[in-house]
Every structure is written in C-alpha cells, then in structure tokens.
Amino acid sequence: MARSISYVTGSQLLSLKRRPNIAIIDVRDDERSYDGHIAGSLHYASDTFSEKISNLIQEVKGKDTLVFHCALSQVRGPTCARKIVNYLEEMKEDSGIKNIWVLERGFNGWEASGRPVCSCTDIPCKDESA
C-alpha cells in the first residue's frame, strides 16, 4: 500500500492531538531539551532516526496517524516522515499506520502562534500540562 505524506496546520493539530490514535514525533536533536516541545510528543532525534525506526513502530502501536515535526518542518521532519513511509512499505505486516503527516511551520511555528509548549524532562512526555 503506497502511503503519501500530507501536511497539517498547527490549528488542525491542536484540535486533533487529544485523539488517542495520533502520535506526534519530534525529530529535533538537542534543541528539544532547551526549547520545550509539544506536550505528549515522542522524541526520536533525526540524527539517530534510521536506527530507531523499529522502536518507534513499537511505541506507536495502536496509532493510525503519525505527525512529524522539527524546528521548521522543512528538512528533518519531512525526511524522517519519508523514512517511515519507506520502512512501512518494506514491512511485510500491517502496522495499522494509515496517515503520515508533517506539521506545517514546525515547532517554531507552533510556539510562535501561542500554542501550548511543554518544558518537562519526562521521557516520554506525559502531557500532564496541557
């Protein structure tokens, strides 16, 4: 099954992020630790993303939508989204993942628009502040 990558706006994600079938994947590297993050997001740094794809697939079991982002969602976010699409196409079993999205304008756009940002150091983020 060929999957394509779509973009989602911050407003759309804000209204959808509470749904239990969505996982937000932050692929920024070190900046997550000092810039904060979208509450409830999972962290899979882009520099080690390829080696950890199978871990991500296990962590998002039961989710059908993955939303990727980096700082601006211009390079790292879309690149990691493409890597997951390629990985899923090579898998023999159905992961249940139907939608691969990239957050328009990334974390910086999310934060600049006044949307909620979490600065916890919990791994994974427990999303208790939102």
mmCIF file of N, CA and C in Angstrom:
data_model
loop_
_atom_site.group_PDB
_atom_site.id
_atom_site.type_symbol
_atom_site.label_atom_id
_atom_site.label_comp_id
_atom_site.label_asym_id
_atom_site.label_seq_id
_atom_site.Cartn_x
_atom_site.Cartn_y
_atom_site.Cartn_z
ATOM 1 N N MET A 1 0.843 -1.193 0.000
ATOM 2 C CA MET A 1 0.000 0.000 0.000
ATOM 3 C C MET A 1 0.884 1.249 0.000
ATOM 4 N N ALA A 2 0.774 2.051 -1.005
ATOM 5 C CA ALA A 2 1.568 3.270 -1.089
ATOM 6 C C ALA A 2 0.984 4.329 -0.157
ATOM 7 N N ARG A 3 1.865 4.933 0.587
ATOM 8 C CA ARG A 3 1.441 5.989 1.502
ATOM 9 C C ARG A 3 2.046 7.297 1.023
ATOM 10 N N SER A 4 1.296 8.363 1.193
ATOM 11 C CA SER A 4 1.838 9.666 0.863
ATOM 12 C C SER A 4 1.929 10.484 2.146
ATOM 13 N N ILE A 5 2.683 11.547 2.060
ATOM 14 C CA ILE A 5 2.870 12.431 3.202
ATOM 15 C C ILE A 5 2.020 13.665 2.975
ATOM 16 N N SER A 6 1.249 14.031 3.988
ATOM 17 C CA SER A 6 0.422 15.239 3.934
ATOM 18 C C SER A 6 0.916 16.217 4.997
ATOM 19 N N TYR A 7 0.514 17.453 4.832
ATOM 20 C CA TYR A 7 0.855 18.474 5.823
ATOM 21 C C TYR A 7 -0.384 18.824 6.634
ATOM 22 N N VAL A 8 -0.171 19.146 7.903
ATOM 23 C CA VAL A 8 -1.239 19.530 8.805
ATOM 24 C C VAL A 8 -0.846 20.869 9.431
ATOM 25 N N THR A 9 -1.807 21.755 9.576
ATOM 26 C CA THR A 9 -1.514 23.053 10.191
ATOM 27 C C THR A 9 -1.500 22.907 11.711
ATOM 28 N N GLY A 10 -0.931 23.890 12.357
ATOM 29 C CA GLY A 10 -0.930 23.903 13.818
ATOM 30 C C GLY A 10 -2.333 23.905 14.377
ATOM 31 N N SER A 11 -3.245 24.667 13.756
ATOM 32 C CA SER A 11 -4.639 24.714 14.226
ATOM 33 C C SER A 11 -5.299 23.347 14.101
ATOM 34 N N GLN A 12 -5.065 22.680 12.978
ATOM 35 C CA GLN A 12 -5.635 21.344 12.795
ATOM 36 C C GLN A 12 -5.083 20.374 13.832
ATOM 37 N N LEU A 13 -3.775 20.416 14.046
ATOM 38 C CA LEU A 13 -3.169 19.506 15.007
ATOM 39 C C LEU A 13 -3.668 19.780 16.420
ATOM 40 N N LEU A 14 -3.813 21.039 16.771
ATOM 41 C CA LEU A 14 -4.302 21.381 18.114
ATOM 42 C C LEU A 14 -5.661 20.737 18.368
ATOM 43 N N SER A 15 -6.525 20.754 17.369
ATOM 44 C CA SER A 15 -7.852 20.173 17.549
ATOM 45 C C SER A 15 -7.839 18.648 17.504
ATOM 46 N N LEU A 16 -6.805 18.061 16.891
ATOM 47 C CA LEU A 16 -6.738 16.604 16.746
ATOM 48 C C LEU A 16 -5.854 15.911 17.772
ATOM 49 N N LYS A 17 -4.954 16.647 18.418
ATOM 50 C CA LYS A 17 -3.903 15.993 19.196
ATOM 51 C C LYS A 17 -4.388 15.212 20.409
ATOM 52 N N ARG A 18 -5.569 15.470 20.877
ATOM 53 C CA ARG A 18 -6.112 14.724 22.015
ATOM 54 C C ARG A 18 -6.660 13.361 21.611
ATOM 55 N N ARG A 19 -6.820 13.133 20.327
ATOM 56 C CA ARG A 19 -7.339 11.844 19.875
ATOM 57 C C ARG A 19 -6.321 10.754 20.197
ATOM 58 N N PRO A 20 -6.792 9.621 20.678
ATOM 59 C CA PRO A 20 -5.854 8.562 21.081
ATOM 60 C C PRO A 20 -5.146 7.869 19.915
ATOM 61 N N ASN A 21 -5.587 8.114 18.690
ATOM 62 C CA ASN A 21 -4.987 7.430 17.539
ATOM 63 C C ASN A 21 -3.848 8.219 16.903
ATOM 64 N N ILE A 22 -3.467 9.359 17.480
ATOM 65 C CA ILE A 22 -2.431 10.222 16.900
ATOM 66 C C ILE A 22 -1.184 10.229 17.770
ATOM 67 N N ALA A 23 -0.025 10.114 17.132
ATOM 68 C CA ALA A 23 1.256 10.267 17.818
ATOM 69 C C ALA A 23 2.020 11.401 17.147
ATOM 70 N N ILE A 24 2.545 12.311 17.955
ATOM 71 C CA ILE A 24 3.357 13.421 17.451
ATOM 72 C C ILE A 24 4.820 13.052 17.674
ATOM 73 N N ILE A 25 5.602 13.099 16.610
ATOM 74 C CA ILE A 25 7.002 12.684 16.653
ATOM 75 C C ILE A 25 7.896 13.898 16.428
ATOM 76 N N ASP A 26 8.637 14.271 17.456
ATOM 77 C CA ASP A 26 9.559 15.398 17.421
ATOM 78 C C ASP A 26 10.926 14.862 17.002
ATOM 79 N N VAL A 27 11.424 15.281 15.845
ATOM 80 C CA VAL A 27 12.706 14.777 15.360
ATOM 81 C C VAL A 27 13.835 15.804 15.487
ATOM 82 N N ARG A 28 13.578 16.863 16.281
ATOM 83 C CA ARG A 28 14.673 17.806 16.536
ATOM 84 C C ARG A 28 15.747 17.084 17.345
ATOM 85 N N ASP A 29 16.936 17.608 17.318
ATOM 86 C CA ASP A 29 18.023 16.980 18.047
ATOM 87 C C ASP A 29 18.114 17.605 19.439
ATOM 88 N N ASP A 30 19.203 18.267 19.762
ATOM 89 C CA ASP A 30 19.403 18.800 21.109
ATOM 90 C C ASP A 30 18.447 19.925 21.489
ATOM 91 N N GLU A 31 17.928 20.657 20.514
ATOM 92 C CA GLU A 31 17.126 21.830 20.859
ATOM 93 C C GLU A 31 15.855 21.496 21.639
ATOM 94 N N ARG A 32 15.378 20.260 21.560
ATOM 95 C CA ARG A 32 14.194 19.877 22.324
ATOM 96 C C ARG A 32 14.420 20.085 23.822
ATOM 97 N N SER A 33 15.643 19.829 24.283
ATOM 98 C CA SER A 33 15.904 19.893 25.718
ATOM 99 C C SER A 33 15.871 21.320 26.267
ATOM 100 N N TYR A 34 16.125 22.314 25.432
ATOM 101 C CA TYR A 34 16.078 23.683 25.949
ATOM 102 C C TYR A 34 14.973 24.540 25.342
ATOM 103 N N ASP A 35 14.368 24.140 24.238
ATOM 104 C CA ASP A 35 13.287 24.921 23.635
ATOM 105 C C ASP A 35 11.900 24.466 24.070
ATOM 106 N N GLY A 36 11.802 23.308 24.714
ATOM 107 C CA GLY A 36 10.498 22.754 25.038
ATOM 108 C C GLY A 36 9.999 21.906 23.877
ATOM 109 N N HIS A 37 8.749 21.440 24.008
ATOM 110 C CA HIS A 37 8.196 20.535 22.994
ATOM 111 C C HIS A 37 6.677 20.566 23.054
ATOM 112 N N ILE A 38 6.059 19.998 22.050
ATOM 113 C CA ILE A 38 4.606 19.865 22.043
ATOM 114 C C ILE A 38 4.259 18.790 23.061
ATOM 115 N N ALA A 39 3.375 19.116 23.974
ATOM 116 C CA ALA A 39 3.020 18.186 25.043
ATOM 117 C C ALA A 39 2.559 16.845 24.475
ATOM 118 N N GLY A 40 3.061 15.793 25.058
ATOM 119 C CA GLY A 40 2.682 14.452 24.634
ATOM 120 C C GLY A 40 3.477 13.901 23.466
ATOM 121 N N SER A 41 4.382 14.708 22.917
ATOM 122 C CA SER A 41 5.138 14.238 21.749
ATOM 123 C C SER A 41 6.213 13.238 22.151
ATOM 124 N N LEU A 42 6.556 12.400 21.197
ATOM 125 C CA LEU A 42 7.639 11.438 21.362
ATOM 126 C C LEU A 42 8.889 12.031 20.739
ATOM 127 N N HIS A 43 10.057 11.737 21.308
ATOM 128 C CA HIS A 43 11.291 12.301 20.771
ATOM 129 C C HIS A 43 12.121 11.211 20.107
ATOM 130 N N TYR A 44 12.330 11.369 18.807
ATOM 131 C CA TYR A 44 13.207 10.499 18.027
ATOM 132 C C TYR A 44 14.103 11.404 17.207
ATOM 133 N N ALA A 45 15.266 11.739 17.745
ATOM 134 C CA ALA A 45 16.174 12.700 17.104
ATOM 135 C C ALA A 45 16.524 12.270 15.684
ATOM 136 N N SER A 46 16.558 13.235 14.784
ATOM 137 C CA SER A 46 16.808 12.936 13.369
ATOM 138 C C SER A 46 18.166 12.296 13.134
ATOM 139 N N ASP A 47 19.154 12.637 13.950
ATOM 140 C CA ASP A 47 20.492 12.096 13.702
ATOM 141 C C ASP A 47 20.607 10.597 13.985
ATOM 142 N N THR A 48 19.665 10.040 14.748
ATOM 143 C CA THR A 48 19.667 8.590 15.009
ATOM 144 C C THR A 48 18.346 7.943 14.594
ATOM 145 N N PHE A 49 17.534 8.664 13.836
ATOM 146 C CA PHE A 49 16.188 8.198 13.499
ATOM 147 C C PHE A 49 16.181 6.852 12.779
ATOM 148 N N SER A 50 17.021 6.712 11.773
ATOM 149 C CA SER A 50 17.015 5.478 10.969
ATOM 150 C C SER A 50 17.260 4.242 11.813
ATOM 151 N N GLU A 51 18.162 4.346 12.780
ATOM 152 C CA GLU A 51 18.477 3.198 13.628
ATOM 153 C C GLU A 51 17.354 2.871 14.607
ATOM 154 N N LYS A 52 16.457 3.822 14.860
ATOM 155 C CA LYS A 52 15.429 3.626 15.882
ATOM 156 C C LYS A 52 14.012 3.488 15.330
ATOM 157 N N ILE A 53 13.884 3.346 14.015
ATOM 158 C CA ILE A 53 12.542 3.245 13.422
ATOM 159 C C ILE A 53 11.759 2.076 14.004
ATOM 160 N N SER A 54 12.388 0.932 14.176
ATOM 161 C CA SER A 54 11.643 -0.222 14.695
ATOM 162 C C SER A 54 11.150 0.037 16.116
ATOM 163 N N ASN A 55 11.926 0.780 16.924
ATOM 164 C CA ASN A 55 11.480 1.164 18.272
ATOM 165 C C ASN A 55 10.252 2.069 18.177
ATOM 166 N N LEU A 56 10.293 3.015 17.247
ATOM 167 C CA LEU A 56 9.169 3.926 17.061
ATOM 168 C C LEU A 56 7.910 3.152 16.679
ATOM 169 N N ILE A 57 8.041 2.221 15.755
ATOM 170 C CA ILE A 57 6.877 1.427 15.320
ATOM 171 C C ILE A 57 6.260 0.712 16.520
ATOM 172 N N GLN A 58 7.096 0.180 17.406
ATOM 173 C CA GLN A 58 6.588 -0.497 18.606
ATOM 174 C C GLN A 58 5.898 0.508 19.543
ATOM 175 N N GLU A 59 6.494 1.683 19.708
ATOM 176 C CA GLU A 59 5.961 2.681 20.637
ATOM 177 C C GLU A 59 4.627 3.256 20.173
ATOM 178 N N VAL A 60 4.372 3.259 18.874
ATOM 179 C CA VAL A 60 3.131 3.844 18.358
ATOM 180 C C VAL A 60 2.085 2.784 17.999
ATOM 181 N N LYS A 61 2.264 1.582 18.485
ATOM 182 C CA LYS A 61 1.255 0.538 18.226
ATOM 183 C C LYS A 61 -0.110 1.041 18.662
ATOM 184 N N GLY A 62 -1.115 0.823 17.821
ATOM 185 C CA GLY A 62 -2.463 1.295 18.123
ATOM 186 C C GLY A 62 -2.769 2.679 17.567
ATOM 187 N N LYS A 63 -1.760 3.362 17.067
ATOM 188 C CA LYS A 63 -1.960 4.689 16.453
ATOM 189 C C LYS A 63 -2.094 4.502 14.948
ATOM 190 N N ASP A 64 -2.934 5.301 14.323
ATOM 191 C CA ASP A 64 -3.025 5.211 12.864
ATOM 192 C C ASP A 64 -2.524 6.464 12.162
ATOM 193 N N THR A 65 -2.152 7.480 12.949
ATOM 194 C CA THR A 65 -1.679 8.731 12.375
ATOM 195 C C THR A 65 -0.415 9.172 13.104
ATOM 196 N N LEU A 66 0.649 9.431 12.338
ATOM 197 C CA LEU A 66 1.895 9.949 12.894
ATOM 198 C C LEU A 66 2.121 11.347 12.328
ATOM 199 N N VAL A 67 2.416 12.298 13.221
ATOM 200 C CA VAL A 67 2.682 13.677 12.813
ATOM 201 C C VAL A 67 4.131 13.996 13.153
ATOM 202 N N PHE A 68 4.938 14.262 12.142
ATOM 203 C CA PHE A 68 6.349 14.556 12.331
ATOM 204 C C PHE A 68 6.588 16.054 12.321
ATOM 205 N N HIS A 69 7.579 16.485 13.110
ATOM 206 C CA HIS A 69 7.999 17.886 13.034
ATOM 207 C C HIS A 69 9.429 18.020 13.523
ATOM 208 N N CYS A 70 10.064 19.075 13.053
ATOM 209 C CA CYS A 70 11.360 19.501 13.572
ATOM 210 C C CYS A 70 11.179 20.979 13.925
ATOM 211 N N ALA A 71 12.210 21.772 13.826
ATOM 212 C CA ALA A 71 12.076 23.190 14.169
ATOM 213 C C ALA A 71 11.179 23.919 13.181
ATOM 214 N N LEU A 72 11.422 23.731 11.882
ATOM 215 C CA LEU A 72 10.658 24.425 10.845
ATOM 216 C C LEU A 72 9.869 23.477 9.943
ATOM 217 N N SER A 73 10.093 22.185 10.091
ATOM 218 C CA SER A 73 9.480 21.148 9.241
ATOM 219 C C SER A 73 9.792 21.374 7.759
ATOM 220 N N GLN A 74 11.030 21.764 7.493
ATOM 221 C CA GLN A 74 11.460 21.929 6.113
ATOM 222 C C GLN A 74 12.417 20.833 5.665
ATOM 223 N N VAL A 75 13.215 20.281 6.598
ATOM 224 C CA VAL A 75 14.188 19.259 6.209
ATOM 225 C C VAL A 75 14.044 18.007 7.073
ATOM 226 N N ARG A 76 14.359 18.109 8.353
ATOM 227 C CA ARG A 76 14.393 16.918 9.210
ATOM 228 C C ARG A 76 13.027 16.250 9.353
ATOM 229 N N GLY A 77 11.972 17.027 9.603
ATOM 230 C CA GLY A 77 10.640 16.445 9.750
ATOM 231 C C GLY A 77 10.193 15.696 8.499
ATOM 232 N N PRO A 78 10.202 16.356 7.328
ATOM 233 C CA PRO A 78 9.810 15.649 6.102
ATOM 234 C C PRO A 78 10.727 14.467 5.763
ATOM 235 N N THR A 79 12.027 14.592 6.044
ATOM 236 C CA THR A 79 12.957 13.495 5.748
ATOM 237 C C THR A 79 12.631 12.271 6.598
ATOM 238 N N CYS A 80 12.378 12.477 7.883
ATOM 239 C CA CYS A 80 12.043 11.350 8.758
ATOM 240 C C CYS A 80 10.673 10.776 8.397
ATOM 241 N N ALA A 81 9.747 11.621 7.997
ATOM 242 C CA ALA A 81 8.440 11.129 7.545
ATOM 243 C C ALA A 81 8.611 10.229 6.324
ATOM 244 N N ARG A 82 9.467 10.638 5.395
ATOM 245 C CA ARG A 82 9.729 9.823 4.199
ATOM 246 C C ARG A 82 10.390 8.499 4.597
ATOM 247 N N LYS A 83 11.311 8.543 5.562
ATOM 248 C CA LYS A 83 11.966 7.306 6.015
ATOM 249 C C LYS A 83 10.950 6.335 6.598
ATOM 250 N N ILE A 84 9.984 6.839 7.349
ATOM 251 C CA ILE A 84 8.989 5.932 7.943
ATOM 252 C C ILE A 84 8.080 5.368 6.855
ATOM 253 N N VAL A 85 7.728 6.182 5.871
ATOM 254 C CA VAL A 85 6.915 5.692 4.746
ATOM 255 C C VAL A 85 7.663 4.556 4.046
ATOM 256 N N ASN A 86 8.941 4.764 3.761
ATOM 257 C CA ASN A 86 9.736 3.728 3.094
ATOM 258 C C ASN A 86 9.824 2.463 3.940
ATOM 259 N N TYR A 87 10.030 2.637 5.236
ATOM 260 C CA TYR A 87 10.114 1.496 6.145
ATOM 261 C C TYR A 87 8.799 0.718 6.158
ATOM 262 N N LEU A 88 7.688 1.429 6.245
ATOM 263 C CA LEU A 88 6.378 0.775 6.279
ATOM 264 C C LEU A 88 6.092 0.039 4.978
ATOM 265 N N GLU A 89 6.543 0.584 3.857
ATOM 266 C CA GLU A 89 6.332 -0.079 2.572
ATOM 267 C C GLU A 89 7.144 -1.366 2.466
ATOM 268 N N GLU A 90 8.278 -1.417 3.163
ATOM 269 C CA GLU A 90 9.111 -2.614 3.139
ATOM 270 C C GLU A 90 8.653 -3.678 4.138
ATOM 271 N N MET A 91 7.881 -3.265 5.156
ATOM 272 C CA MET A 91 7.392 -4.218 6.156
ATOM 273 C C MET A 91 6.417 -5.192 5.518
ATOM 274 N N LYS A 92 6.448 -6.397 6.003
ATOM 275 C CA LYS A 92 5.539 -7.408 5.462
ATOM 276 C C LYS A 92 4.184 -7.388 6.167
ATOM 277 N N GLU A 93 4.149 -6.984 7.438
ATOM 278 C CA GLU A 93 2.872 -6.975 8.149
ATOM 279 C C GLU A 93 2.290 -5.565 8.211
ATOM 280 N N ASP A 94 1.008 -5.496 8.488
ATOM 281 C CA ASP A 94 0.307 -4.217 8.572
ATOM 282 C C ASP A 94 0.559 -3.594 9.939
ATOM 283 N N SER A 95 1.121 -2.409 9.951
ATOM 284 C CA SER A 95 1.411 -1.711 11.208
ATOM 285 C C SER A 95 0.182 -0.997 11.750
ATOM 286 N N GLY A 96 -0.836 -0.824 10.924
ATOM 287 C CA GLY A 96 -2.018 -0.067 11.327
ATOM 288 C C GLY A 96 -1.880 1.424 11.082
ATOM 289 N N ILE A 97 -0.694 1.872 10.675
ATOM 290 C CA ILE A 97 -0.463 3.298 10.427
ATOM 291 C C ILE A 97 -1.003 3.648 9.046
ATOM 292 N N LYS A 98 -1.944 4.561 9.017
ATOM 293 C CA LYS A 98 -2.606 4.946 7.764
ATOM 294 C C LYS A 98 -2.173 6.318 7.255
ATOM 295 N N ASN A 99 -1.887 7.236 8.190
ATOM 296 C CA ASN A 99 -1.594 8.627 7.823
ATOM 297 C C ASN A 99 -0.230 9.050 8.335
ATOM 298 N N ILE A 100 0.561 9.647 7.448
ATOM 299 C CA ILE A 100 1.851 10.231 7.808
ATOM 300 C C ILE A 100 1.740 11.720 7.475
ATOM 301 N N TRP A 101 1.827 12.536 8.512
ATOM 302 C CA TRP A 101 1.689 13.980 8.333
ATOM 303 C C TRP A 101 2.952 14.688 8.808
ATOM 304 N N VAL A 102 3.145 15.902 8.295
ATOM 305 C CA VAL A 102 4.214 16.783 8.746
ATOM 306 C C VAL A 102 3.551 18.079 9.194
ATOM 307 N N LEU A 103 3.953 18.568 10.356
ATOM 308 C CA LEU A 103 3.405 19.809 10.901
ATOM 309 C C LEU A 103 3.955 21.012 10.140
ATOM 310 N N GLU A 104 3.073 21.754 9.486
ATOM 311 C CA GLU A 104 3.494 22.972 8.782
ATOM 312 C C GLU A 104 4.153 23.939 9.768
ATOM 313 N N ARG A 105 5.250 24.537 9.350
ATOM 314 C CA ARG A 105 5.993 25.541 10.125
ATOM 315 C C ARG A 105 6.666 24.971 11.365
ATOM 316 N N GLY A 106 6.556 23.677 11.592
ATOM 317 C CA GLY A 106 7.287 23.003 12.658
ATOM 318 C C GLY A 106 7.019 23.521 14.060
ATOM 319 N N PHE A 107 7.921 23.174 14.958
ATOM 320 C CA PHE A 107 7.783 23.587 16.355
ATOM 321 C C PHE A 107 7.847 25.095 16.486
ATOM 322 N N ASN A 108 8.730 25.733 15.716
ATOM 323 C CA ASN A 108 8.862 27.191 15.828
ATOM 324 C C ASN A 108 7.550 27.896 15.477
ATOM 325 N N GLY A 109 6.874 27.424 14.439
ATOM 326 C CA GLY A 109 5.583 27.999 14.066
ATOM 327 C C GLY A 109 4.518 27.720 15.111
ATOM 328 N N TRP A 110 4.549 26.516 15.662
ATOM 329 C CA TRP A 110 3.620 26.124 16.725
ATOM 330 C C TRP A 110 3.757 27.070 17.920
ATOM 331 N N GLU A 111 4.992 27.246 18.359
ATOM 332 C CA GLU A 111 5.264 28.091 19.526
ATOM 333 C C GLU A 111 4.962 29.562 19.233
ATOM 334 N N ALA A 112 5.352 30.058 18.045
ATOM 335 C CA ALA A 112 5.128 31.460 17.684
ATOM 336 C C ALA A 112 3.649 31.799 17.611
ATOM 337 N N SER A 113 2.815 30.790 17.341
ATOM 338 C CA SER A 113 1.372 31.013 17.268
ATOM 339 C C SER A 113 0.713 30.970 18.646
ATOM 340 N N GLY A 114 1.516 30.817 19.691
ATOM 341 C CA GLY A 114 0.986 30.825 21.050
ATOM 342 C C GLY A 114 0.365 29.500 21.480
ATOM 343 N N ARG A 115 0.662 28.441 20.747
ATOM 344 C CA ARG A 115 0.108 27.140 21.120
ATOM 345 C C ARG A 115 0.893 26.569 22.296
ATOM 346 N N PRO A 116 0.287 25.653 23.043
ATOM 347 C CA PRO A 116 0.921 25.169 24.275
ATOM 348 C C PRO A 116 2.228 24.421 24.036
ATOM 349 N N VAL A 117 3.209 24.765 24.878
ATOM 350 C CA VAL A 117 4.528 24.153 24.830
ATOM 351 C C VAL A 117 4.823 23.578 26.214
ATOM 352 N N CYS A 118 5.358 22.383 26.239
ATOM 353 C CA CYS A 118 5.716 21.717 27.490
ATOM 354 C C CYS A 118 7.229 21.781 27.662
ATOM 355 N N SER A 119 7.690 21.996 28.879
ATOM 356 C CA SER A 119 9.136 22.013 29.109
ATOM 357 C C SER A 119 9.550 20.946 30.114
ATOM 358 N N CYS A 120 8.727 19.918 30.263
ATOM 359 C CA CYS A 120 9.078 18.834 31.177
ATOM 360 C C CYS A 120 10.296 18.082 30.643
ATOM 361 N N THR A 121 10.899 17.306 31.503
ATOM 362 C CA THR A 121 12.028 16.479 31.088
ATOM 363 C C THR A 121 11.659 14.997 31.136
ATOM 364 N N ASP A 122 10.374 14.702 31.255
ATOM 365 C CA ASP A 122 9.914 13.317 31.290
ATOM 366 C C ASP A 122 10.118 12.650 29.941
ATOM 367 N N ILE A 123 10.550 11.403 29.980
ATOM 368 C CA ILE A 123 10.680 10.622 28.753
ATOM 369 C C ILE A 123 9.898 9.337 28.960
ATOM 370 N N PRO A 124 8.798 9.145 28.240
ATOM 371 C CA PRO A 124 8.206 10.108 27.301
ATOM 372 C C PRO A 124 7.435 11.200 28.042
ATOM 373 N N CYS A 125 7.172 12.298 27.349
ATOM 374 C CA CYS A 125 6.381 13.388 27.913
ATOM 375 C C CYS A 125 4.999 12.846 28.255
ATOM 376 N N LYS A 126 4.560 13.131 29.463
ATOM 377 C CA LYS A 126 3.284 12.588 29.923
ATOM 378 C C LYS A 126 2.096 13.489 29.588
ATOM 379 N N ASP A 127 2.363 14.664 29.012
ATOM 380 C CA ASP A 127 1.291 15.563 28.561
ATOM 381 C C ASP A 127 0.364 15.965 29.695
ATOM 382 N N GLU A 128 0.899 16.133 30.903
ATOM 383 C CA GLU A 128 0.050 16.491 32.034
ATOM 384 C C GLU A 128 -0.204 17.994 32.120
ATOM 385 N N SER A 129 0.586 18.780 31.381
ATOM 386 C CA SER A 129 0.454 20.230 31.479
ATOM 387 C C SER A 129 -0.581 20.806 30.523
ATOM 388 N N ALA A 130 -0.981 20.025 29.521
ATOM 389 C CA ALA A 130 -1.889 20.569 28.505
ATOM 390 C C ALA A 130 -3.330 20.250 28.804
#
